[in-house]
Amino acid sequence: TETIMRSWYDNRDFVLKNKFAWWVDGTLSLAIKQQTGKEPQLLFVDVRNPDEATFIDSTTAARQDLLIRVVNPKWIKSMMKEGYAGGNTMAKNLDNMMGWEIMREQTFSDQNWNHVADTYVKDKHDINIREWFDKTNPHAFQKLTVTMLETIRKGYWKADKATQLEIATAYAESVAKHGRASGVREGGNDKLVKFVDDTLSAEKSSKLDSVLKEYHQRSAELTDIAPGNSSNETVHGKKLKKKNQQQTQNHQDEKKSLNNNMILILVIACSLLIIVIGFFSRHRK
């Protein structure tokens, strides 16, 4: 297999908007590469305008979407107007960026990822994006930064040390201030915790040490067991009792017997009805 093609027919759909392109076709691409040693070409059959149908390489389509939407300040501002949901949409775009990186490693360059960090962490467009996330959806910002950190940690993005430090600091500060989101990527991820620890502690800064301490304290809140209720107050309500297997079997047998009896009664009733109808029909003649 040398080429994979995927239809693109919906103007409302974008490469980084959902996971299905990299999840389905990307998985197929990775499987082919694993078996043959060669990555197949992945093309979008762009029929959004049937009169100008064409083929678009997946890498080209993904990078275009990155520039047109993900790091475009006009698009970001429109998402900011959507409030909480807008923050989730921004975070989901980066989830899908990482998905493409895993399935097809050359989809995004280090420069593309640097552009993302410049936009969402360093706020190069001066739109107060960090403040907006803090106020509107801080956990979406954590998901953004976690995706960046994991992309670096796993070697898909060769970020410079300064950028890595800034992202790790932004993430730790958000957790210290708002508590940890604990999503599928950050929840229980000991390797991520160590990566953040190593990144911040390497600077030997009292300020970063303080951030790291608060980060660990807030993270621990999710794993601490809540103290039990020592009250002796009696709780009223239904009490569940465990039925043994024999009781359950007896109940099933009774139910089956009842069903059989009902069927027998219906058969007898129908037979009597037929006899009565036949009798009256014959009598009329």
mmCIF file of C-alpha atoms in Angstrom:
data_model
loop_
_atom_site.group_PDB
_atom_site.id
_atom_site.type_symbol
_atom_site.label_atom_id
_atom_site.label_comp_id
_atom_site.label_asym_id
_atom_site.label_seq_id
_atom_site.Cartn_x
_atom_site.Cartn_y
_atom_site.Cartn_z
ATOM 1 C CA THR A 1 0.000 0.000 0.000
ATOM 2 C CA GLU A 2 1.524 3.284 -1.124
ATOM 3 C CA THR A 3 -1.369 5.732 -0.775
ATOM 4 C CA ILE A 4 -4.249 6.286 1.647
ATOM 5 C CA MET A 5 -7.092 8.609 0.614
ATOM 6 C CA ARG A 6 -9.753 10.209 2.797
ATOM 7 C CA SER A 7 -12.773 12.151 1.553
ATOM 8 C CA TRP A 8 -13.104 15.756 2.738
ATOM 9 C CA TYR A 9 -16.562 17.034 1.869
ATOM 10 C CA ASP A 10 -17.753 19.177 4.797
ATOM 11 C CA ASN A 11 -16.890 22.894 4.947
ATOM 12 C CA ARG A 12 -17.484 22.798 8.696
ATOM 13 C CA ASP A 13 -14.801 20.182 9.227
ATOM 14 C CA PHE A 14 -11.094 20.867 9.745
ATOM 15 C CA VAL A 15 -8.068 18.598 10.006
ATOM 16 C CA LEU A 16 -7.296 19.548 13.618
ATOM 17 C CA LYS A 17 -10.910 19.866 14.719
ATOM 18 C CA ASN A 18 -11.495 16.158 15.292
ATOM 19 C CA LYS A 19 -9.459 13.010 15.817
ATOM 20 C CA PHE A 20 -10.886 10.732 13.166
ATOM 21 C CA ALA A 21 -8.418 11.486 10.354
ATOM 22 C CA TRP A 22 -5.287 10.785 12.395
ATOM 23 C CA TRP A 23 -7.003 8.149 14.514
ATOM 24 C CA VAL A 24 -8.306 6.008 11.634
ATOM 25 C CA ASP A 25 -6.125 6.797 8.618
ATOM 26 C CA GLY A 26 -3.133 7.673 10.783
ATOM 27 C CA THR A 27 -3.337 4.301 12.510
ATOM 28 C CA LEU A 28 -3.527 2.581 9.120
ATOM 29 C CA SER A 29 -0.539 4.625 7.955
ATOM 30 C CA LEU A 30 1.498 3.630 11.008
ATOM 31 C CA ALA A 31 0.572 -0.039 10.564
ATOM 32 C CA ILE A 32 1.687 0.035 6.919
ATOM 33 C CA LYS A 33 4.950 1.722 7.893
ATOM 34 C CA GLN A 34 5.526 -0.908 10.567
ATOM 35 C CA GLN A 35 4.984 -3.750 8.099
ATOM 36 C CA THR A 36 6.721 -2.333 5.012
ATOM 37 C CA GLY A 37 9.258 0.067 6.479
ATOM 38 C CA LYS A 38 7.889 2.881 4.313
ATOM 39 C CA GLU A 39 5.315 5.487 5.280
ATOM 40 C CA PRO A 40 2.487 5.685 2.714
ATOM 41 C CA GLN A 41 1.251 8.927 1.232
ATOM 42 C CA LEU A 42 -1.904 10.199 2.953
ATOM 43 C CA LEU A 43 -4.137 12.384 0.805
ATOM 44 C CA PHE A 44 -7.367 14.258 1.455
ATOM 45 C CA VAL A 45 -9.776 14.144 -1.491
ATOM 46 C CA ASP A 46 -11.062 17.700 -1.165
ATOM 47 C CA VAL A 47 -14.577 17.797 -2.631
ATOM 48 C CA ARG A 48 -15.907 20.609 -0.465
ATOM 49 C CA ASN A 49 -16.339 22.469 -3.745
ATOM 50 C CA PRO A 50 -17.232 19.754 -6.295
ATOM 51 C CA ASP A 51 -16.359 22.066 -9.190
ATOM 52 C CA GLU A 52 -12.798 22.425 -7.895
ATOM 53 C CA ALA A 53 -12.160 18.969 -6.447
ATOM 54 C CA THR A 54 -8.506 18.268 -5.746
ATOM 55 C CA PHE A 55 -6.036 16.245 -3.686
ATOM 56 C CA ILE A 56 -4.306 17.758 -0.636
ATOM 57 C CA ASP A 57 -1.414 16.104 1.162
ATOM 58 C CA SER A 58 -2.255 15.512 4.838
ATOM 59 C CA THR A 59 0.808 17.410 6.068
ATOM 60 C CA THR A 60 -0.081 20.431 3.936
ATOM 61 C CA ALA A 61 -3.708 20.333 5.109
ATOM 62 C CA ALA A 62 -2.729 20.042 8.790
ATOM 63 C CA ARG A 63 -0.230 22.904 8.623
ATOM 64 C CA GLN A 64 -2.720 25.099 6.784
ATOM 65 C CA ASP A 65 -5.286 24.487 9.514
ATOM 66 C CA LEU A 66 -2.661 25.323 12.134
ATOM 67 C CA LEU A 67 -2.015 28.718 10.547
ATOM 68 C CA ILE A 68 -5.601 29.513 9.563
ATOM 69 C CA ARG A 69 -7.181 28.658 12.913
ATOM 70 C CA VAL A 70 -5.017 27.393 15.776
ATOM 71 C CA VAL A 71 -2.440 30.209 15.956
ATOM 72 C CA ASN A 72 -4.548 32.849 14.205
ATOM 73 C CA PRO A 73 -5.334 35.641 16.728
ATOM 74 C CA LYS A 74 -8.628 36.451 14.958
ATOM 75 C CA TRP A 75 -9.827 32.875 15.328
ATOM 76 C CA ILE A 76 -8.590 32.713 18.931
ATOM 77 C CA LYS A 77 -10.482 35.910 19.788
ATOM 78 C CA SER A 78 -13.650 34.411 18.304
ATOM 79 C CA MET A 79 -13.168 31.352 20.528
ATOM 80 C CA MET A 80 -12.620 33.576 23.558
ATOM 81 C CA LYS A 81 -16.092 35.003 22.948
ATOM 82 C CA GLU A 82 -17.480 31.469 23.321
ATOM 83 C CA GLY A 83 -16.232 31.258 26.901
ATOM 84 C CA TYR A 84 -15.608 27.886 28.519
ATOM 85 C CA ALA A 85 -16.410 25.898 25.366
ATOM 86 C CA GLY A 86 -13.980 28.012 23.366
ATOM 87 C CA GLY A 87 -11.173 27.040 25.730
ATOM 88 C CA ASN A 88 -11.990 23.359 25.309
ATOM 89 C CA THR A 89 -11.922 23.738 21.526
ATOM 90 C CA MET A 90 -8.458 25.295 21.645
ATOM 91 C CA ALA A 91 -7.186 22.478 23.855
ATOM 92 C CA LYS A 92 -8.708 19.833 21.580
ATOM 93 C CA ASN A 93 -6.843 21.256 18.575
ATOM 94 C CA LEU A 94 -3.534 20.603 20.316
ATOM 95 C CA ASP A 95 -4.654 17.103 21.299
ATOM 96 C CA ASN A 96 -5.141 16.392 17.613
ATOM 97 C CA MET A 97 -1.805 17.985 16.716
ATOM 98 C CA MET A 98 -0.083 15.505 19.001
ATOM 99 C CA GLY A 99 -2.160 12.694 17.503
ATOM 100 C CA TRP A 100 -0.818 13.535 14.059
ATOM 101 C CA GLU A 101 2.724 13.666 15.442
ATOM 102 C CA ILE A 102 2.386 10.184 16.906
ATOM 103 C CA MET A 103 0.945 8.616 13.757
ATOM 104 C CA ARG A 104 2.955 10.607 11.188
ATOM 105 C CA GLU A 105 5.957 12.242 12.813
ATOM 106 C CA GLN A 106 6.763 14.703 10.035
ATOM 107 C CA THR A 107 3.327 16.343 10.050
ATOM 108 C CA PHE A 108 4.489 19.303 12.165
ATOM 109 C CA SER A 109 7.918 20.853 12.452
ATOM 110 C CA ASP A 110 9.592 22.184 15.588
ATOM 111 C CA GLN A 111 8.888 25.645 14.220
ATOM 112 C CA ASN A 112 5.160 24.866 14.115
ATOM 113 C CA TRP A 113 5.214 23.822 17.771
ATOM 114 C CA ASN A 114 7.263 26.900 18.694
ATOM 115 C CA HIS A 115 4.550 28.982 17.037
ATOM 116 C CA VAL A 116 1.963 27.312 19.276
ATOM 117 C CA ALA A 117 3.993 28.033 22.423
ATOM 118 C CA ASP A 118 4.532 31.631 21.333
ATOM 119 C CA THR A 119 0.781 32.044 20.866
ATOM 120 C CA TYR A 120 -0.660 30.357 23.960
ATOM 121 C CA VAL A 121 2.115 30.560 26.558
ATOM 122 C CA LYS A 122 4.133 33.632 25.592
ATOM 123 C CA ASP A 123 1.087 35.530 24.234
ATOM 124 C CA LYS A 124 2.945 36.972 21.251
ATOM 125 C CA HIS A 125 -0.268 38.568 19.949
ATOM 126 C CA ASP A 126 -0.897 40.482 23.210
ATOM 127 C CA ILE A 127 -4.488 39.289 23.563
ATOM 128 C CA ASN A 128 -4.164 38.424 27.277
ATOM 129 C CA ILE A 129 -4.753 34.773 26.529
ATOM 130 C CA ARG A 130 -3.290 33.579 29.837
ATOM 131 C CA GLU A 131 -5.503 35.897 31.864
ATOM 132 C CA TRP A 132 -8.533 34.802 29.860
ATOM 133 C CA PHE A 133 -7.837 31.129 30.534
ATOM 134 C CA ASP A 134 -7.285 31.847 34.251
ATOM 135 C CA LYS A 135 -10.684 33.489 34.457
ATOM 136 C CA THR A 136 -12.699 31.331 32.058
ATOM 137 C CA ASN A 137 -11.276 27.814 31.780
ATOM 138 C CA PRO A 138 -7.950 27.252 33.588
ATOM 139 C CA HIS A 139 -8.087 23.490 33.156
ATOM 140 C CA ALA A 140 -8.213 23.881 29.365
ATOM 141 C CA PHE A 141 -4.986 25.872 29.623
ATOM 142 C CA GLN A 142 -3.474 23.047 31.642
ATOM 143 C CA LYS A 143 -4.454 20.596 28.912
ATOM 144 C CA LEU A 144 -2.788 22.844 26.336
ATOM 145 C CA THR A 145 0.453 23.027 28.267
ATOM 146 C CA VAL A 146 0.408 19.332 29.190
ATOM 147 C CA THR A 147 0.065 18.420 25.506
ATOM 148 C CA MET A 148 3.073 20.605 24.725
ATOM 149 C CA LEU A 149 5.105 19.126 27.582
ATOM 150 C CA GLU A 150 4.281 15.555 26.602
ATOM 151 C CA THR A 151 5.164 16.281 22.974
ATOM 152 C CA ILE A 152 8.561 17.518 24.165
ATOM 153 C CA ARG A 153 9.064 14.696 26.671
ATOM 154 C CA LYS A 154 8.344 12.016 24.091
ATOM 155 C CA GLY A 155 10.766 13.533 21.609
ATOM 156 C CA TYR A 156 8.346 14.704 18.923
ATOM 157 C CA TRP A 157 9.295 18.345 19.484
ATOM 158 C CA LYS A 158 12.887 19.416 20.077
ATOM 159 C CA ALA A 159 12.085 22.571 22.036
ATOM 160 C CA ASP A 160 14.872 24.725 23.431
ATOM 161 C CA LYS A 161 15.393 24.742 27.203
ATOM 162 C CA ALA A 162 13.964 28.237 27.659
ATOM 163 C CA THR A 163 10.709 27.317 25.913
ATOM 164 C CA GLN A 164 10.441 24.063 27.848
ATOM 165 C CA LEU A 165 10.977 25.923 31.118
ATOM 166 C CA GLU A 166 8.372 28.556 30.282
ATOM 167 C CA ILE A 167 5.742 25.952 29.416
ATOM 168 C CA ALA A 168 6.472 23.870 32.527
ATOM 169 C CA THR A 169 6.330 26.992 34.712
ATOM 170 C CA ALA A 170 3.014 28.075 33.180
ATOM 171 C CA TYR A 171 1.540 24.629 33.803
ATOM 172 C CA ALA A 172 2.808 24.380 37.398
ATOM 173 C CA GLU A 173 1.558 27.898 38.203
ATOM 174 C CA SER A 174 -1.893 27.049 36.854
ATOM 175 C CA VAL A 175 -2.080 23.863 38.933
ATOM 176 C CA ALA A 176 -0.869 25.735 42.030
ATOM 177 C CA LYS A 177 -3.565 28.350 41.511
ATOM 178 C CA HIS A 178 -6.526 26.306 40.277
ATOM 179 C CA GLY A 179 -5.813 22.677 41.137
ATOM 180 C CA ARG A 180 -4.960 19.939 38.654
ATOM 181 C CA ALA A 181 -7.300 19.070 35.789
ATOM 182 C CA SER A 182 -6.432 15.349 35.952
ATOM 183 C CA GLY A 183 -7.454 14.499 32.392
ATOM 184 C CA VAL A 184 -6.495 11.415 30.397
ATOM 185 C CA ARG A 185 -3.007 12.747 29.694
ATOM 186 C CA GLU A 186 -2.076 14.334 33.016
ATOM 187 C CA GLY A 187 -4.015 12.232 35.517
ATOM 188 C CA GLY A 188 -1.701 9.760 37.267
ATOM 189 C CA ASN A 189 1.117 10.511 34.830
ATOM 190 C CA ASP A 190 4.207 10.051 37.012
ATOM 191 C CA LYS A 191 6.531 10.571 34.057
ATOM 192 C CA LEU A 192 4.998 13.981 33.410
ATOM 193 C CA VAL A 193 5.350 14.919 37.089
ATOM 194 C CA LYS A 194 9.027 13.963 37.025
ATOM 195 C CA PHE A 195 9.531 15.877 33.781
ATOM 196 C CA VAL A 196 8.042 19.033 35.320
ATOM 197 C CA ASP A 197 10.103 18.490 38.490
ATOM 198 C CA ASP A 198 13.345 18.076 36.574
ATOM 199 C CA THR A 199 12.644 21.075 34.351
ATOM 200 C CA LEU A 200 11.843 23.491 37.182
ATOM 201 C CA SER A 201 14.390 22.263 39.725
ATOM 202 C CA ALA A 202 17.236 22.439 37.191
ATOM 203 C CA GLU A 203 17.108 26.241 37.317
ATOM 204 C CA LYS A 204 18.015 26.457 41.031
ATOM 205 C CA SER A 205 15.592 29.338 41.521
ATOM 206 C CA SER A 206 13.856 30.082 44.818
ATOM 207 C CA LYS A 207 10.839 31.395 42.916
ATOM 208 C CA LEU A 208 10.526 28.216 40.857
ATOM 209 C CA ASP A 209 11.110 26.088 43.963
ATOM 210 C CA SER A 210 8.139 27.844 45.555
ATOM 211 C CA VAL A 211 6.001 27.237 42.457
ATOM 212 C CA LEU A 212 7.026 23.586 42.432
ATOM 213 C CA LYS A 213 6.127 23.169 46.105
ATOM 214 C CA GLU A 214 2.659 24.658 45.600
ATOM 215 C CA TYR A 215 2.236 22.548 42.461
ATOM 216 C CA HIS A 216 2.870 19.353 44.427
ATOM 217 C CA GLN A 217 0.581 20.433 47.260
ATOM 218 C CA ARG A 218 -2.354 21.101 44.931
ATOM 219 C CA SER A 219 -1.692 17.932 42.931
ATOM 220 C CA ALA A 220 -1.744 15.873 46.142
ATOM 221 C CA GLU A 221 -5.263 17.105 46.906
ATOM 222 C CA LEU A 222 -6.626 14.808 44.205
ATOM 223 C CA THR A 223 -5.009 11.721 45.663
ATOM 224 C CA ASP A 224 -5.680 12.355 49.343
ATOM 225 C CA ILE A 225 -8.479 10.243 50.820
ATOM 226 C CA ALA A 226 -11.250 12.369 52.236
ATOM 227 C CA PRO A 227 -11.706 11.883 56.005
ATOM 228 C CA GLY A 228 -14.596 9.633 56.941
ATOM 229 C CA ASN A 229 -17.740 10.876 58.629
ATOM 230 C CA SER A 230 -17.429 10.061 62.328
ATOM 231 C CA SER A 231 -21.068 10.883 63.023
ATOM 232 C CA ASN A 232 -23.164 8.120 64.638
ATOM 233 C CA GLU A 233 -26.331 9.404 62.993
ATOM 234 C CA THR A 234 -28.539 6.608 61.660
ATOM 235 C CA VAL A 235 -29.069 6.718 57.925
ATOM 236 C CA HIS A 236 -32.586 5.823 56.773
ATOM 237 C CA GLY A 237 -33.428 4.349 53.390
ATOM 238 C CA LYS A 238 -33.636 1.133 51.453
ATOM 239 C CA LYS A 239 -31.323 -1.635 52.551
ATOM 240 C CA LEU A 240 -29.861 -3.867 49.887
ATOM 241 C CA LYS A 241 -29.644 -7.540 50.682
ATOM 242 C CA LYS A 242 -27.508 -10.027 48.829
ATOM 243 C CA LYS A 243 -29.512 -12.903 47.394
ATOM 244 C CA ASN A 244 -27.944 -16.307 47.277
ATOM 245 C CA GLN A 245 -27.787 -18.246 44.040
ATOM 246 C CA GLN A 246 -30.504 -20.702 45.063
ATOM 247 C CA GLN A 247 -32.988 -17.900 45.773
ATOM 248 C CA THR A 248 -32.243 -16.342 42.407
ATOM 249 C CA GLN A 249 -32.697 -19.701 40.649
ATOM 250 C CA ASN A 250 -35.990 -20.336 42.472
ATOM 251 C CA HIS A 251 -37.250 -16.913 41.439
ATOM 252 C CA GLN A 252 -36.337 -17.591 37.820
ATOM 253 C CA ASP A 253 -38.055 -20.986 37.942
ATOM 254 C CA GLU A 254 -41.207 -19.411 39.407
ATOM 255 C CA LYS A 255 -41.208 -16.761 36.713
ATOM 256 C CA LYS A 256 -40.740 -19.374 33.997
ATOM 257 C CA SER A 257 -43.563 -21.499 35.430
ATOM 258 C CA LEU A 258 -45.860 -18.472 35.554
ATOM 259 C CA ASN A 259 -45.101 -17.667 31.924
ATOM 260 C CA ASN A 260 -45.852 -21.255 30.902
ATOM 261 C CA ASN A 261 -49.178 -21.158 32.763
ATOM 262 C CA MET A 262 -50.131 -17.913 31.048
ATOM 263 C CA ILE A 263 -49.386 -19.427 27.655
ATOM 264 C CA LEU A 264 -51.518 -22.486 28.479
ATOM 265 C CA ILE A 265 -54.416 -20.277 29.600
ATOM 266 C CA LEU A 266 -54.213 -18.254 26.385
ATOM 267 C CA VAL A 267 -54.220 -21.422 24.273
ATOM 268 C CA ILE A 268 -57.295 -22.763 26.107
ATOM 269 C CA ALA A 269 -59.071 -19.403 25.833
ATOM 270 C CA CYS A 270 -58.396 -19.192 22.104
ATOM 271 C CA SER A 271 -59.622 -22.769 21.613
ATOM 272 C CA LEU A 272 -62.861 -22.041 23.483
ATOM 273 C CA LEU A 273 -63.344 -18.862 21.482
ATOM 274 C CA ILE A 274 -62.985 -20.780 18.222
ATOM 275 C CA ILE A 275 -65.503 -23.410 19.406
ATOM 276 C CA VAL A 276 -68.035 -20.737 20.429
ATOM 277 C CA ILE A 277 -67.663 -18.869 17.151
ATOM 278 C CA GLY A 278 -68.087 -22.143 15.228
ATOM 279 C CA PHE A 279 -71.179 -23.074 17.229
ATOM 280 C CA PHE A 280 -72.953 -19.766 16.591
ATOM 281 C CA SER A 281 -72.004 -19.778 12.935
ATOM 282 C CA ARG A 282 -73.478 -23.252 12.502
ATOM 283 C CA HIS A 283 -76.611 -22.317 14.479
ATOM 284 C CA ARG A 284 -77.313 -19.342 12.198
ATOM 285 C CA LYS A 285 -77.173 -21.552 9.142
#
